[in-house]
JSON list of C-alpha atoms in Angstrom, two decimals:
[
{"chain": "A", "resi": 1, "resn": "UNK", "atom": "CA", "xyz": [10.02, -17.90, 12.52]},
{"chain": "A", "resi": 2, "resn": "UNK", "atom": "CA", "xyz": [11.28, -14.59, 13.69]},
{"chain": "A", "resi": 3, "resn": "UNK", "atom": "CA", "xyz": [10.84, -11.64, 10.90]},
{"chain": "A", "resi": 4, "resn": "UNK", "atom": "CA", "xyz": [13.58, -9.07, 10.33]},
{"chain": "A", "resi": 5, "resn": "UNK", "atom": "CA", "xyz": [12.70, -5.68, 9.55]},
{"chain": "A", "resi": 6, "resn": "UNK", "atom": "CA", "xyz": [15.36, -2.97, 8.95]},
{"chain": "A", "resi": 7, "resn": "UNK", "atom": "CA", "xyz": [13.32, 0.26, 8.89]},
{"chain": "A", "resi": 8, "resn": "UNK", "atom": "CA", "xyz": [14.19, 3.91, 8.99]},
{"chain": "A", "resi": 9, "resn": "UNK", "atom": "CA", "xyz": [11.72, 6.06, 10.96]},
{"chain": "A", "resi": 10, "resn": "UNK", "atom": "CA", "xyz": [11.38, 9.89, 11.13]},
{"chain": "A", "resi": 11, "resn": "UNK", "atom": "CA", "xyz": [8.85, 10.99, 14.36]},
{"chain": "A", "resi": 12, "resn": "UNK", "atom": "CA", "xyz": [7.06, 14.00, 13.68]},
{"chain": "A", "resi": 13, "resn": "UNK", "atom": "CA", "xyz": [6.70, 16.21, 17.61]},
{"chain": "A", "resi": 14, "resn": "UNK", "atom": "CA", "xyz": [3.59, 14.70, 17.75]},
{"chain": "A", "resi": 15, "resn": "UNK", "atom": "CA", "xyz": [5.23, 11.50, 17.50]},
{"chain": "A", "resi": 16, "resn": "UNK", "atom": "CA", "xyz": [3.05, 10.03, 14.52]},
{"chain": "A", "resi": 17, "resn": "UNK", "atom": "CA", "xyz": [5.36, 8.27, 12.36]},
{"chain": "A", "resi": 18, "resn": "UNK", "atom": "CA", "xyz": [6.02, 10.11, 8.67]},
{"chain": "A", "resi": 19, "resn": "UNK", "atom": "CA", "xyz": [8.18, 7.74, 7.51]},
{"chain": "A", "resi": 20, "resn": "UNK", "atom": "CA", "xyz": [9.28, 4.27, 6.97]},
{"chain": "A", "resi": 21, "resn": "UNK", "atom": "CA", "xyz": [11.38, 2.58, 4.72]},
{"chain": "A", "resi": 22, "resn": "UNK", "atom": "CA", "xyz": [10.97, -1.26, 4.80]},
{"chain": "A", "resi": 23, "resn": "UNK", "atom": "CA", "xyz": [13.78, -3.31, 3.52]},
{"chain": "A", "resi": 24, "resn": "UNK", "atom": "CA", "xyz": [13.18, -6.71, 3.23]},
{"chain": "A", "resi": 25, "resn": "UNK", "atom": "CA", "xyz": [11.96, -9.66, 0.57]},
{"chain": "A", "resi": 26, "resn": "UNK", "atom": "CA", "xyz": [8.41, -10.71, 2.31]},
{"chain": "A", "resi": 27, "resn": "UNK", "atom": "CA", "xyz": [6.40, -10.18, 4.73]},
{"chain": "A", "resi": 28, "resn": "UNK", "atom": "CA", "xyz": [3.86, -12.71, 3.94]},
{"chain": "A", "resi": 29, "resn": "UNK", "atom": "CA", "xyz": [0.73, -13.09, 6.07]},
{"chain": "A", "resi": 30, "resn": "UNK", "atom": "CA", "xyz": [1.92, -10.10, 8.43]},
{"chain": "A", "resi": 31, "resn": "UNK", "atom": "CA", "xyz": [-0.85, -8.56, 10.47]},
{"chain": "A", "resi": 32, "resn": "UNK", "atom": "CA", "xyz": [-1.36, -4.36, 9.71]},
{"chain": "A", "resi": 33, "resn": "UNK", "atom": "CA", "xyz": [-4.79, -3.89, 11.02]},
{"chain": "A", "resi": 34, "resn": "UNK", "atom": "CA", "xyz": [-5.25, -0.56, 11.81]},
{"chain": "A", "resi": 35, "resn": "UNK", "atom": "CA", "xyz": [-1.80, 0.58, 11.42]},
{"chain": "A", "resi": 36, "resn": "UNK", "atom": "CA", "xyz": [-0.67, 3.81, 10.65]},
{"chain": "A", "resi": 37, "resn": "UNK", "atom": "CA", "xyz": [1.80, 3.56, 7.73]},
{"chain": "A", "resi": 38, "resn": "UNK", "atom": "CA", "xyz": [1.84, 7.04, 6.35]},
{"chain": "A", "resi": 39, "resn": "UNK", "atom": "CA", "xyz": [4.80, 7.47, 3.57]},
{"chain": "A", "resi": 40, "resn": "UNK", "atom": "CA", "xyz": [5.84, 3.82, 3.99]},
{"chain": "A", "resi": 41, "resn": "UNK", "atom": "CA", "xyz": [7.76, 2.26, 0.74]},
{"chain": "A", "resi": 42, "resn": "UNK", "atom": "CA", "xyz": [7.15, -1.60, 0.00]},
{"chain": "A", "resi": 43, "resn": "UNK", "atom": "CA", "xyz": [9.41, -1.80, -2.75]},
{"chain": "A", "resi": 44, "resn": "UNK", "atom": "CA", "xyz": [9.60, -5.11, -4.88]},
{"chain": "A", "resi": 45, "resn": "UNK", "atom": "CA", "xyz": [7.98, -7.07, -1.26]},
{"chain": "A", "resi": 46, "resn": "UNK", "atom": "CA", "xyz": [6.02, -10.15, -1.05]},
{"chain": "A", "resi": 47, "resn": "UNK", "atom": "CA", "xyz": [3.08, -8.95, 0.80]},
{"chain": "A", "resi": 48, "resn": "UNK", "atom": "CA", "xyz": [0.98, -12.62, -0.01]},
{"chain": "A", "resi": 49, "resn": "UNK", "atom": "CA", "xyz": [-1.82, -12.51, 2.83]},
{"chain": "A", "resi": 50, "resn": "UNK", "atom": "CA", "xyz": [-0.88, -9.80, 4.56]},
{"chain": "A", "resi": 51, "resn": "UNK", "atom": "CA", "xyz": [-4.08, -7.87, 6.03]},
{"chain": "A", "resi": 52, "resn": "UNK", "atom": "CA", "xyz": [-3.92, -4.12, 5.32]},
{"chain": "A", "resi": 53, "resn": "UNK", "atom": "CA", "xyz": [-7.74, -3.92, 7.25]},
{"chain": "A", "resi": 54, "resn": "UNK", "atom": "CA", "xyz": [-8.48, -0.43, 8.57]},
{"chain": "A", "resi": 55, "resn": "UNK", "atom": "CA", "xyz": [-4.55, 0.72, 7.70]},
{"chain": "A", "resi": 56, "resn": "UNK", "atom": "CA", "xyz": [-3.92, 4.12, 7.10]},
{"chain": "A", "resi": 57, "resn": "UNK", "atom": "CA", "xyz": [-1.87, 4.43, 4.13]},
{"chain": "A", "resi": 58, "resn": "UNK", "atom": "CA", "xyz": [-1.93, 7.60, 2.93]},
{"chain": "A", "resi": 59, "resn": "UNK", "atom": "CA", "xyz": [1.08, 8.35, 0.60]},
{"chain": "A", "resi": 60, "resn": "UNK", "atom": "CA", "xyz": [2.56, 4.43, 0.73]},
{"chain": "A", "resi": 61, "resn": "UNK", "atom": "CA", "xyz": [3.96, 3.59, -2.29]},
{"chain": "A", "resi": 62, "resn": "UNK", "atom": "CA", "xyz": [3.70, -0.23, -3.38]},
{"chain": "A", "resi": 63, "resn": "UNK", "atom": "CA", "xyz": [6.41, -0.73, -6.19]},
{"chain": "A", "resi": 64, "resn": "UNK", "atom": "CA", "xyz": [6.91, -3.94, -7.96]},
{"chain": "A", "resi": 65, "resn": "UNK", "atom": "CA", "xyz": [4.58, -5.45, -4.95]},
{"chain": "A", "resi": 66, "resn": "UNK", "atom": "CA", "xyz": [2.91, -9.13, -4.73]},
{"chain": "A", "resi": 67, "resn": "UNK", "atom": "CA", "xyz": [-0.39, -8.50, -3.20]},
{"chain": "A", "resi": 68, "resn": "UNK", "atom": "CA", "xyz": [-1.85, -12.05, -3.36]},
{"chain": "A", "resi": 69, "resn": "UNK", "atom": "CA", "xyz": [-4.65, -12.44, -1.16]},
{"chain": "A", "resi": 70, "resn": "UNK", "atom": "CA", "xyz": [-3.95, -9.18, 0.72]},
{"chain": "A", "resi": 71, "resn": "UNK", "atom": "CA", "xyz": [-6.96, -7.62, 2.92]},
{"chain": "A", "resi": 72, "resn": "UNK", "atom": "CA", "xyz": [-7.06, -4.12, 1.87]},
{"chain": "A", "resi": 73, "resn": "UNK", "atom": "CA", "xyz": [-11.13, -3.62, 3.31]},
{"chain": "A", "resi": 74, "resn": "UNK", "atom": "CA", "xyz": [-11.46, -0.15, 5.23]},
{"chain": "A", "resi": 75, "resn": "UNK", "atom": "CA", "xyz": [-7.60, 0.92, 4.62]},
{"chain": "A", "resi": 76, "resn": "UNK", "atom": "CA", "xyz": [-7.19, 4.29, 3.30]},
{"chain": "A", "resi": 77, "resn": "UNK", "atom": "CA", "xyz": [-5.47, 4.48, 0.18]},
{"chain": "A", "resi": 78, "resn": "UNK", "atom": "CA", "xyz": [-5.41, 8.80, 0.11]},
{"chain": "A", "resi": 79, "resn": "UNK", "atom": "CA", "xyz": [-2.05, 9.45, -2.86]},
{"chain": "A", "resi": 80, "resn": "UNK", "atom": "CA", "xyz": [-0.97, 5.85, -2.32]},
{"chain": "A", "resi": 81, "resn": "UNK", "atom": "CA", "xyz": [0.88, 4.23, -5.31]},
{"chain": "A", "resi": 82, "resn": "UNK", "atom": "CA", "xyz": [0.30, 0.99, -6.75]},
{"chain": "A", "resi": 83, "resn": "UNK", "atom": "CA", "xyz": [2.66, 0.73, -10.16]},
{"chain": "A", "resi": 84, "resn": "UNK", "atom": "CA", "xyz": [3.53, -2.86, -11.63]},
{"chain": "A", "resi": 85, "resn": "UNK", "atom": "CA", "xyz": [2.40, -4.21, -8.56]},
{"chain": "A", "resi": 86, "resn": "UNK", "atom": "CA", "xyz": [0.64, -8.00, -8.66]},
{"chain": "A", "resi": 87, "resn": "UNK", "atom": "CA", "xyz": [-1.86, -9.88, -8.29]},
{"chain": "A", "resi": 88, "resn": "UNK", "atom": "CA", "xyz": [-3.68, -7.10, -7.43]},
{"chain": "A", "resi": 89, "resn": "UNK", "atom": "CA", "xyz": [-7.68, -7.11, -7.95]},
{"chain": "A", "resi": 90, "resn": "UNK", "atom": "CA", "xyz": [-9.87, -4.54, -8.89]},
{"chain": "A", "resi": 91, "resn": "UNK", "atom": "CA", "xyz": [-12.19, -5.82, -5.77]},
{"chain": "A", "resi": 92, "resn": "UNK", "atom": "CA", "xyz": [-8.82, -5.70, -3.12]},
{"chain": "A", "resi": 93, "resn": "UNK", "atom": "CA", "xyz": [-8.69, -2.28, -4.32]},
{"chain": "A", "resi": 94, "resn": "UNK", "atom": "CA", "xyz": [-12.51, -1.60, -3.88]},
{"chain": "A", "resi": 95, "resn": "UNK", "atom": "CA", "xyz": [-12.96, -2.93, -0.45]},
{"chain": "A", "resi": 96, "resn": "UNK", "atom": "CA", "xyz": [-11.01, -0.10, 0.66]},
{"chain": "A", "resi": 97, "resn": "UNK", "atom": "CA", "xyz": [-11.44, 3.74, 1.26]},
{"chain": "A", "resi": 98, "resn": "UNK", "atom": "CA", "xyz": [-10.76, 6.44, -0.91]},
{"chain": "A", "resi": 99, "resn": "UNK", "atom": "CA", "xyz": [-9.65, 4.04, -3.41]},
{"chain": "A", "resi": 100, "resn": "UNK", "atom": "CA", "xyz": [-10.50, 6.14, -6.52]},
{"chain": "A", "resi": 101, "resn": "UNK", "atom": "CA", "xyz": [-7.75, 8.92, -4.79]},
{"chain": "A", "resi": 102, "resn": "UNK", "atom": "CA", "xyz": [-4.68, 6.45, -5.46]},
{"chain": "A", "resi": 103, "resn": "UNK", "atom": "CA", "xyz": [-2.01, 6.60, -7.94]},
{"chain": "A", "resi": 104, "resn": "UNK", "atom": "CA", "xyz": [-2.33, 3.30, -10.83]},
{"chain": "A", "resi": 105, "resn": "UNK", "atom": "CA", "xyz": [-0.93, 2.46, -13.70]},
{"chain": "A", "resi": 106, "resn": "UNK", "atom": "CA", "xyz": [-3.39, 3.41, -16.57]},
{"chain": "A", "resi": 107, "resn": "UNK", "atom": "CA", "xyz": [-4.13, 0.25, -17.35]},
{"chain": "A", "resi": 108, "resn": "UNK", "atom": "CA", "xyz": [-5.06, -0.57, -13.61]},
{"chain": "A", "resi": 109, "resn": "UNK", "atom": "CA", "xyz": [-7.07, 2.00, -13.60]},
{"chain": "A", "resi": 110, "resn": "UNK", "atom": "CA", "xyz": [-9.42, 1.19, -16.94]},
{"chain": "A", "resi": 111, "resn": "UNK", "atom": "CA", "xyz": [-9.83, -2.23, -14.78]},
{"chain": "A", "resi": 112, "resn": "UNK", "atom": "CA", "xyz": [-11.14, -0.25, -12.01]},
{"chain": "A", "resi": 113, "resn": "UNK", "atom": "CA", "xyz": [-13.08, 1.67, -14.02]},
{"chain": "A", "resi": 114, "resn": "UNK", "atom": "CA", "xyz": [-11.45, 5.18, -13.58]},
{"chain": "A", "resi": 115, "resn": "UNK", "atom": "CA", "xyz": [-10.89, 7.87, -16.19]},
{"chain": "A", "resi": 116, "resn": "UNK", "atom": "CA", "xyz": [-7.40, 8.64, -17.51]},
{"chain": "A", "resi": 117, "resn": "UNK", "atom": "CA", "xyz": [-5.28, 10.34, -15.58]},
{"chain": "A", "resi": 118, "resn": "UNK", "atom": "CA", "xyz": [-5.12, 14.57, -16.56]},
{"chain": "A", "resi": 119, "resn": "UNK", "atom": "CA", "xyz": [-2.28, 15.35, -18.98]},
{"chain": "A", "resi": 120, "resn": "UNK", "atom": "CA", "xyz": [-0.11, 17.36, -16.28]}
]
């Protein structure tokens, strides 16, 4: 079956992409290995399977996001959000780099073993 993606792209002049809005239900067992996804917003997606491996995803924000046996291993998660996302797991998160520089809920973060946010 032939996925749909409606996306809205803005190219830096060096051509790397800075944003992307993705607009669809599921993208279930898609393939982002190595991608560069860089202010991408997965908002409410199914993302069951999908592998994440070696992804740059600084600044992505996963909102509302199923994450069901999703391959996060050597992504970058640099300021990316994960709020009320699920089936999320403490080791997903782990496998990955910079994990303990990502945005969680608090309680995600007691799971992972992180400190309380600073009062801002």
């Amino acid at each position: 079956m032939q996925r749909q993606i409606q996306a809205i792209a803005v190219k830096a002049e060096t051509g790397v992409l800075l944003r992307l809005l993705v607009i669809l239900k599921s993208l279930c067992d898609a393939n982002f290995i190595n991608a560069v996804l860089t202010y991408a917003q997965f908002d409410g997606v199914n993302l069951n399977g999908v592998n994440f491996s070696g992804a740059y995803l600084n600044s992505v924000g996963f909102i509302d996001t199923n994450f069901k046996g999703a391959n996060l291993s050597d992504a970058d998660l640099s300021d990316t959000y994960f709020i009320g996302v699920k089936n999320l797991t403490p080791e997903q998160v782990k496998s990955a780099k910079n994990w303990d520089k990502a945005i969680y809920t608090e309680d995600f973060r007691a799971k992972l073993g992180l400190p309380p946010e600073p009062a801002k």
